[in-house]
């Protein structure tokens, strides 16, 4: 008898784990997958091009329903698991579907954080997380004119750019004084803002939202300083929170995320977890590269090879926001013990900064020219002595 593997979460991290498992041990398990969305597995990173009109939903599918069938995988679409019974090793969905498991893989991902202000439940307030959200924004852009995006990080800027390309008048409201402060320093953030303003976006920096105004539908956004601007659509893009309520209810140990060890095992040895829902050595990850590294290690253990270890990821971000190239990695702010090597070429709109300690690169920010990003990242990861260079 084959063992039964059940995956909860039909997203990129969970499905990448299944793909890696099929490569190394194609016949080890009978596999059942539960996904809350009514689709096969799609590339969430490409939702921005769908919003901007460069791609369609069909273009971003990773595994079609036919693929599941071809690989003998049972796919339950649009079904939400409500209960994990660890004693009887079963999962139960909201519609009553039950599946037994020998090994359970949790890949429940994360949810957008909704800021707790009055008016968040008005019609026209959306997040930017899945196909449903994108469809909501697309239909709004056809009939409505003014959008406010709350959050000046990567997702917020991509949403703002997509809505602007769809013809809306867009204002980005950001709590911080620097755009994308987790990836950029002040100077690169200012350059990004200037070039986005040139393209037609408006910004309110260092601004806190107090209320979303309206009766049934959104009419505007009021700030802490009392000022109010009109809006027909409000997009929340202020960050994500790991989805751990299901794991917590099952009695698994969670902190910010679902805690796993270096083999991506939870405190229950028959339950593994990968992706944005997990916390590993105190870290949670929201970028795709570390999630794929986790998937590979997890598949190795599900296949009972037991040799791979996940030791955490040094992350780098390479972005193209509205045709502007950005790259950042490591600690790009620095402190008293580091020195900065900076190149500015204002005429070409290029800014590069390396943060160095003891002849080793600690971090980098590149704006406008990111060709050397991968090389700097390698030097950073390998802790190479750059004294001679």
Short mmCIF file of C-alpha atoms in Angstrom, two decimals:
data_model
loop_
_atom_site.label_atom_id
_atom_site.label_comp_id
_atom_site.label_asym_id
_atom_site.label_seq_id
_atom_site.Cartn_x
_atom_site.Cartn_y
_atom_site.Cartn_z
CA UNK A 1 0.00 0.00 0.00
CA UNK A 2 1.22 3.45 -0.89
CA UNK A 3 1.36 6.02 1.88
CA UNK A 4 -1.05 8.92 1.70
CA UNK A 5 0.24 12.49 1.40
CA UNK A 6 -2.21 15.36 1.80
CA UNK A 7 -1.25 18.93 0.88
CA UNK A 8 -3.28 21.83 2.30
CA UNK A 9 -2.67 24.88 0.13
CA UNK A 10 -2.50 24.72 -3.66
CA UNK A 11 -0.02 27.61 -3.99
CA UNK A 12 3.52 28.01 -5.27
CA UNK A 13 5.45 26.63 -2.27
CA UNK A 14 3.28 23.57 -1.65
CA UNK A 15 3.03 22.62 -5.31
CA UNK A 16 6.75 23.15 -5.89
CA UNK A 17 7.32 20.64 -3.05
CA UNK A 18 5.05 18.13 -4.83
CA UNK A 19 6.88 18.69 -8.15
CA UNK A 20 10.26 18.12 -6.47
CA UNK A 21 8.88 14.99 -4.78
CA UNK A 22 7.60 13.60 -8.10
CA UNK A 23 11.10 14.06 -9.54
CA UNK A 24 12.85 12.06 -6.81
CA UNK A 25 10.18 9.59 -5.67
CA UNK A 26 7.33 9.53 -8.18
CA UNK A 27 5.64 6.44 -6.72
CA UNK A 28 6.02 7.05 -3.00
CA UNK A 29 2.58 8.46 -2.25
CA UNK A 30 -1.07 8.75 -3.16
CA UNK A 31 -1.33 12.54 -3.24
CA UNK A 32 -4.39 14.67 -2.44
CA UNK A 33 -4.34 18.47 -2.70
CA UNK A 34 -6.81 20.95 -1.17
CA UNK A 35 -6.92 24.51 -2.53
CA UNK A 36 -9.30 27.24 -1.41
CA UNK A 37 -9.33 28.96 -4.80
CA UNK A 38 -11.34 27.56 -7.73
CA UNK A 39 -8.24 27.13 -9.94
CA UNK A 40 -5.22 24.94 -10.52
CA UNK A 41 -1.86 26.26 -9.29
CA UNK A 42 -0.86 29.67 -10.67
CA UNK A 43 2.09 32.03 -10.43
CA UNK A 44 1.08 34.65 -7.87
CA UNK A 45 4.11 36.79 -8.77
CA UNK A 46 2.60 37.41 -12.20
CA UNK A 47 -0.65 38.89 -10.90
CA UNK A 48 0.88 42.36 -11.45
CA UNK A 49 1.29 41.85 -15.24
CA UNK A 50 -2.31 40.53 -15.34
CA UNK A 51 -3.47 43.73 -13.64
CA UNK A 52 -1.35 45.83 -16.00
CA UNK A 53 -2.80 44.00 -19.03
CA UNK A 54 0.44 42.34 -20.13
CA UNK A 55 -0.77 38.80 -19.34
CA UNK A 56 -4.03 36.90 -18.89
CA UNK A 57 -5.02 34.51 -16.11
CA UNK A 58 -4.44 31.55 -18.48
CA UNK A 59 -0.88 32.77 -19.09
CA UNK A 60 0.05 32.49 -15.42
CA UNK A 61 -1.17 28.95 -14.70
CA UNK A 62 1.69 26.67 -13.54
CA UNK A 63 -0.16 23.37 -13.24
CA UNK A 64 -3.39 22.90 -15.17
CA UNK A 65 -6.10 20.57 -13.90
CA UNK A 66 -5.00 18.12 -16.57
CA UNK A 67 -1.51 18.05 -15.03
CA UNK A 68 -2.95 16.89 -11.68
CA UNK A 69 -4.89 14.14 -13.45
CA UNK A 70 -1.84 13.04 -15.46
CA UNK A 71 0.17 12.71 -12.25
CA UNK A 72 -2.55 10.81 -10.41
CA UNK A 73 -3.10 13.66 -7.94
CA UNK A 74 -6.58 14.25 -6.49
CA UNK A 75 -7.29 17.99 -6.57
CA UNK A 76 -10.07 19.47 -4.43
CA UNK A 77 -10.52 23.03 -5.71
CA UNK A 78 -12.41 25.68 -3.82
CA UNK A 79 -12.38 23.64 -0.60
CA UNK A 80 -11.21 25.05 2.71
CA UNK A 81 -9.89 22.69 5.39
CA UNK A 82 -11.50 23.46 8.74
CA UNK A 83 -10.00 20.83 10.96
CA UNK A 84 -6.87 18.69 11.28
CA UNK A 85 -7.46 15.59 13.41
CA UNK A 86 -3.93 14.62 14.44
CA UNK A 87 -5.03 11.60 16.47
CA UNK A 88 -6.88 9.89 13.60
CA UNK A 89 -4.66 11.52 10.96
CA UNK A 90 -7.47 13.07 8.94
CA UNK A 91 -8.29 16.48 7.55
CA UNK A 92 -11.86 17.72 7.24
CA UNK A 93 -13.03 20.38 4.78
CA UNK A 94 -15.87 22.87 5.34
CA UNK A 95 -18.09 20.93 2.92
CA UNK A 96 -17.53 17.69 4.82
CA UNK A 97 -14.87 16.15 2.56
CA UNK A 98 -12.52 13.97 4.64
CA UNK A 99 -9.04 12.80 3.64
CA UNK A 100 -6.77 10.50 5.63
CA UNK A 101 -3.02 11.07 5.67
CA UNK A 102 0.24 9.39 6.66
CA UNK A 103 2.13 12.59 5.95
CA UNK A 104 0.53 16.04 5.93
CA UNK A 105 2.06 19.08 4.24
CA UNK A 106 0.83 22.53 5.30
CA UNK A 107 1.34 25.35 2.81
CA UNK A 108 -1.40 27.74 3.88
CA UNK A 109 0.53 30.84 2.86
CA UNK A 110 -0.29 34.28 4.19
CA UNK A 111 -3.08 36.84 4.17
CA UNK A 112 -2.89 40.53 3.44
CA UNK A 113 -2.86 42.62 6.59
CA UNK A 114 -5.88 44.92 6.76
CA UNK A 115 -5.17 48.08 8.79
CA UNK A 116 -7.73 48.39 11.60
CA UNK A 117 -9.45 51.65 10.64
CA UNK A 118 -13.16 52.44 10.27
CA UNK A 119 -14.52 51.81 6.77
CA UNK A 120 -12.40 48.80 5.77
CA UNK A 121 -15.53 46.76 5.05
CA UNK A 122 -16.99 49.27 2.57
CA UNK A 123 -17.59 48.23 -1.02
CA UNK A 124 -14.53 49.17 -3.08
CA UNK A 125 -11.90 48.27 -0.46
CA UNK A 126 -9.73 45.43 -1.80
CA UNK A 127 -6.42 43.68 -1.18
CA UNK A 128 -3.95 42.51 -3.81
CA UNK A 129 -3.39 38.82 -3.25
CA UNK A 130 -5.24 36.54 -5.67
CA UNK A 131 -7.07 36.29 -9.00
CA UNK A 132 -10.32 37.40 -7.38
CA UNK A 133 -8.68 40.64 -6.16
CA UNK A 134 -7.24 41.35 -9.60
CA UNK A 135 -10.64 40.80 -11.25
CA UNK A 136 -12.22 43.16 -8.71
CA UNK A 137 -9.65 45.85 -9.50
CA UNK A 138 -10.05 45.36 -13.25
CA UNK A 139 -13.81 45.82 -13.12
CA UNK A 140 -13.41 48.87 -10.84
CA UNK A 141 -10.95 50.45 -13.28
CA UNK A 142 -13.56 50.31 -16.04
CA UNK A 143 -16.16 52.39 -14.21
CA UNK A 144 -14.27 54.25 -11.49
CA UNK A 145 -11.73 57.03 -11.76
CA UNK A 146 -9.82 57.56 -8.52
CA UNK A 147 -7.82 54.94 -6.66
CA UNK A 148 -5.90 55.18 -3.40
CA UNK A 149 -3.29 52.53 -2.69
CA UNK A 150 -2.33 52.22 0.99
CA UNK A 151 1.24 50.92 1.20
CA UNK A 152 4.34 52.01 -0.71
CA UNK A 153 6.11 48.67 -0.73
CA UNK A 154 6.59 46.43 -3.75
CA UNK A 155 2.99 45.19 -3.95
CA UNK A 156 1.51 48.63 -3.43
CA UNK A 157 3.60 50.14 -6.22
CA UNK A 158 2.76 47.29 -8.60
CA UNK A 159 -0.96 47.72 -7.87
CA UNK A 160 -0.68 51.50 -8.32
CA UNK A 161 1.18 51.12 -11.60
CA UNK A 162 -1.33 48.57 -12.95
CA UNK A 163 -4.31 50.78 -12.06
CA UNK A 164 -2.60 53.82 -13.59
CA UNK A 165 -2.02 51.87 -16.82
CA UNK A 166 -5.74 51.04 -16.75
CA UNK A 167 -6.49 54.75 -16.81
CA UNK A 168 -7.13 55.52 -13.15
CA UNK A 169 -5.93 58.53 -11.20
CA UNK A 170 -3.81 56.92 -8.45
CA UNK A 171 -2.45 58.19 -5.12
CA UNK A 172 -0.09 56.05 -3.03
CA UNK A 173 -0.26 56.61 0.74
CA UNK A 174 2.81 55.41 2.67
CA UNK A 175 3.50 55.53 6.40
CA UNK A 176 7.26 55.66 5.90
CA UNK A 177 9.18 58.53 4.29
CA UNK A 178 11.00 56.11 1.95
CA UNK A 179 9.28 54.00 -0.71
CA UNK A 180 10.03 50.28 -0.44
CA UNK A 181 12.10 50.91 2.68
CA UNK A 182 12.69 47.16 3.13
CA UNK A 183 14.52 47.01 -0.20
CA UNK A 184 15.84 50.54 -0.74
CA UNK A 185 17.77 53.16 1.20
CA UNK A 186 16.61 56.79 1.33
CA UNK A 187 18.46 57.89 -1.76
CA UNK A 188 17.31 55.06 -4.04
CA UNK A 189 13.77 55.40 -2.64
CA UNK A 190 13.76 59.10 -3.52
CA UNK A 191 14.97 58.37 -7.07
CA UNK A 192 12.22 55.77 -7.49
CA UNK A 193 9.58 58.19 -6.25
CA UNK A 194 10.75 60.95 -8.60
CA UNK A 195 10.58 58.69 -11.65
CA UNK A 196 7.11 57.37 -10.66
CA UNK A 197 5.82 60.92 -10.17
CA UNK A 198 7.11 61.67 -13.67
CA UNK A 199 5.02 58.76 -14.96
CA UNK A 200 1.88 60.14 -13.31
CA UNK A 201 1.55 58.60 -9.83
CA UNK A 202 0.83 60.81 -6.82
CA UNK A 203 2.26 60.22 -3.34
CA UNK A 204 1.47 61.01 0.27
CA UNK A 205 4.56 60.07 2.26
CA UNK A 206 4.84 59.82 6.04
CA UNK A 207 1.05 59.75 6.10
CA UNK A 208 -1.20 57.71 8.35
CA UNK A 209 -4.72 56.71 7.32
CA UNK A 210 -7.39 57.42 9.93
CA UNK A 211 -10.68 56.48 8.23
CA UNK A 212 -11.99 55.18 4.93
CA UNK A 213 -14.96 57.42 4.22
CA UNK A 214 -18.29 56.35 2.72
CA UNK A 215 -21.71 54.89 3.52
CA UNK A 216 -22.05 51.73 1.39
CA UNK A 217 -19.23 52.33 -1.04
CA UNK A 218 -15.88 54.12 -0.67
CA UNK A 219 -15.97 57.87 -1.19
CA UNK A 220 -12.60 58.94 0.15
CA UNK A 221 -9.74 58.47 2.57
CA UNK A 222 -9.13 60.68 5.60
CA UNK A 223 -5.66 61.01 7.12
CA UNK A 224 -4.52 61.53 10.72
CA UNK A 225 -3.75 65.21 9.95
CA UNK A 226 -7.42 65.74 9.06
CA UNK A 227 -6.96 66.01 5.31
CA UNK A 228 -9.28 63.98 3.10
CA UNK A 229 -8.90 62.91 -0.55
CA UNK A 230 -11.62 61.43 -2.79
CA UNK A 231 -11.44 57.74 -3.83
CA UNK A 232 -13.72 55.18 -5.52
CA UNK A 233 -11.32 52.27 -4.94
CA UNK A 234 -8.95 51.63 -2.02
CA UNK A 235 -6.27 48.94 -2.28
CA UNK A 236 -4.67 47.68 0.96
CA UNK A 237 -1.07 46.64 0.37
CA UNK A 238 0.52 47.12 3.77
CA UNK A 239 2.01 43.66 4.26
CA UNK A 240 1.20 40.03 4.92
CA UNK A 241 0.63 37.81 7.95
CA UNK A 242 1.31 34.05 7.98
CA UNK A 243 -1.90 31.96 7.98
CA UNK A 244 -1.47 29.85 11.10
CA UNK A 245 -4.98 29.60 12.57
CA UNK A 246 -5.55 26.08 11.21
CA UNK A 247 -2.20 24.88 12.58
CA UNK A 248 -2.83 26.58 15.93
CA UNK A 249 -6.25 24.97 16.24
CA UNK A 250 -4.58 21.59 15.65
CA UNK A 251 -2.23 22.28 18.56
CA UNK A 252 0.93 22.76 16.49
CA UNK A 253 3.52 25.17 17.90
CA UNK A 254 3.22 28.62 16.26
CA UNK A 255 4.85 31.94 16.99
CA UNK A 256 4.68 34.51 14.20
CA UNK A 257 4.55 31.59 11.79
CA UNK A 258 4.21 27.81 12.11
CA UNK A 259 7.52 26.76 13.65
CA UNK A 260 9.58 24.21 11.67
CA UNK A 261 13.06 22.70 12.03
CA UNK A 262 15.80 22.39 9.38
CA UNK A 263 13.94 19.50 7.72
CA UNK A 264 10.74 21.63 7.55
CA UNK A 265 9.07 19.36 10.05
CA UNK A 266 6.65 20.79 12.62
CA UNK A 267 6.53 19.53 16.22
CA UNK A 268 4.32 16.68 14.94
CA UNK A 269 6.74 14.40 13.05
CA UNK A 270 4.14 13.42 10.46
CA UNK A 271 3.35 17.05 9.58
CA UNK A 272 5.62 19.21 7.42
CA UNK A 273 5.16 22.84 6.38
CA UNK A 274 6.62 25.15 3.72
CA UNK A 275 6.14 28.66 2.39
CA UNK A 276 4.95 31.96 3.76
CA UNK A 277 3.13 30.31 6.69
CA UNK A 278 6.29 28.89 8.29
CA UNK A 279 8.78 30.34 10.73
CA UNK A 280 12.29 28.88 10.53
CA UNK A 281 15.05 29.92 12.95
CA UNK A 282 12.96 32.96 13.86
CA UNK A 283 12.48 34.10 10.26
CA UNK A 284 9.44 34.17 7.99
CA UNK A 285 9.87 34.65 4.24
CA UNK A 286 7.65 36.32 1.67
CA UNK A 287 9.83 36.02 -1.42
CA UNK A 288 9.70 33.09 -3.77
CA UNK A 289 13.40 32.04 -3.86
CA UNK A 290 13.57 30.92 -0.19
CA UNK A 291 10.21 29.15 -0.55
CA UNK A 292 11.57 27.11 -3.45
CA UNK A 293 14.69 26.26 -1.40
CA UNK A 294 12.38 25.03 1.38
CA UNK A 295 10.34 23.00 -1.11
CA UNK A 296 13.42 21.14 -2.31
CA UNK A 297 14.55 20.21 1.20
CA UNK A 298 11.04 19.20 2.26
CA UNK A 299 10.61 16.93 -0.79
CA UNK A 300 13.91 15.24 0.09
CA UNK A 301 12.52 14.31 3.52
CA UNK A 302 9.08 13.31 2.28
CA UNK A 303 10.91 10.98 -0.10
CA UNK A 304 12.65 9.55 2.99
CA UNK A 305 16.16 10.40 1.74
CA UNK A 306 16.69 12.45 4.88
CA UNK A 307 19.89 14.19 3.84
CA UNK A 308 18.98 17.78 2.94
CA UNK A 309 18.96 20.64 5.45
CA UNK A 310 17.37 24.05 5.12
CA UNK A 311 19.55 26.55 6.94
CA UNK A 312 17.69 29.75 6.11
CA UNK A 313 18.06 32.05 3.13
CA UNK A 314 20.01 35.21 2.46
CA UNK A 315 17.50 37.02 0.31
CA UNK A 316 17.96 39.42 -2.53
CA UNK A 317 15.27 41.37 -4.34
CA UNK A 318 15.43 42.13 -8.03
CA UNK A 319 12.55 44.16 -9.28
CA UNK A 320 11.23 45.84 -12.28
CA UNK A 321 8.66 48.39 -11.20
CA UNK A 322 7.27 50.16 -14.27
CA UNK A 323 10.42 49.50 -16.26
CA UNK A 324 12.80 50.71 -13.53
CA UNK A 325 15.45 48.19 -12.51
CA UNK A 326 16.16 47.75 -8.82
CA UNK A 327 18.24 45.27 -6.87
CA UNK A 328 18.95 44.94 -3.17
CA UNK A 329 20.42 42.33 -0.85
CA UNK A 330 21.57 41.93 2.73
CA UNK A 331 22.05 44.82 5.14
CA UNK A 332 22.12 47.84 2.84
CA UNK A 333 21.77 50.47 5.59
CA UNK A 334 24.92 49.66 7.59
CA UNK A 335 26.06 51.04 10.95
CA UNK A 336 29.15 52.52 12.70
CA UNK A 337 31.30 49.50 11.84
CA UNK A 338 30.64 49.52 8.09
CA UNK A 339 31.74 51.71 5.22
CA UNK A 340 29.78 52.61 2.10
CA UNK A 341 31.06 52.56 -1.46
CA UNK A 342 28.72 54.74 -3.51
CA UNK A 343 28.47 55.50 -7.21
CA UNK A 344 26.08 58.20 -8.42
CA UNK A 345 25.46 58.99 -12.05
CA UNK A 346 22.54 61.39 -12.05
CA UNK A 347 22.51 61.92 -15.80
CA UNK A 348 21.85 58.22 -16.42
CA UNK A 349 19.67 57.86 -13.32
CA UNK A 350 22.03 55.30 -11.79
CA UNK A 351 22.83 54.85 -8.09
CA UNK A 352 24.86 52.02 -6.59
CA UNK A 353 25.79 51.45 -2.99
CA UNK A 354 27.75 48.64 -1.36
CA UNK A 355 27.96 48.29 2.42
CA UNK A 356 31.31 46.75 3.44
CA UNK A 357 32.69 45.49 6.75
CA UNK A 358 36.22 44.02 7.07
CA UNK A 359 36.55 43.78 3.29
CA UNK A 360 33.36 41.74 3.00
CA UNK A 361 30.12 42.88 1.39
CA UNK A 362 27.26 43.11 3.89
CA UNK A 363 24.64 44.55 1.57
CA UNK A 364 23.95 46.29 -1.73
CA UNK A 365 21.41 48.59 -3.37
CA UNK A 366 21.47 49.11 -7.13
CA UNK A 367 19.12 51.50 -8.92
CA UNK A 368 18.87 51.95 -12.67
CA UNK A 369 21.64 49.48 -13.53
CA UNK A 370 21.41 46.06 -11.89
CA UNK A 371 23.71 44.05 -14.17
CA UNK A 372 26.20 43.32 -11.37
CA UNK A 373 23.54 42.39 -8.81
CA UNK A 374 24.00 38.63 -9.07
CA UNK A 375 27.80 38.96 -8.73
CA UNK A 376 27.56 41.15 -5.62
CA UNK A 377 25.01 38.72 -4.17
CA UNK A 378 27.41 35.82 -4.72
CA UNK A 379 30.24 37.74 -3.00
CA UNK A 380 27.89 38.50 -0.10
CA UNK A 381 26.70 34.91 0.28
CA UNK A 382 30.18 33.42 0.03
CA UNK A 383 31.60 36.12 2.36
CA UNK A 384 34.39 36.69 -0.16
CA UNK A 385 37.28 39.00 0.80
CA UNK A 386 37.10 41.86 -1.69
CA UNK A 387 40.34 43.56 -0.56
CA UNK A 388 42.09 42.80 -3.85
CA UNK A 389 39.14 43.83 -6.03
#
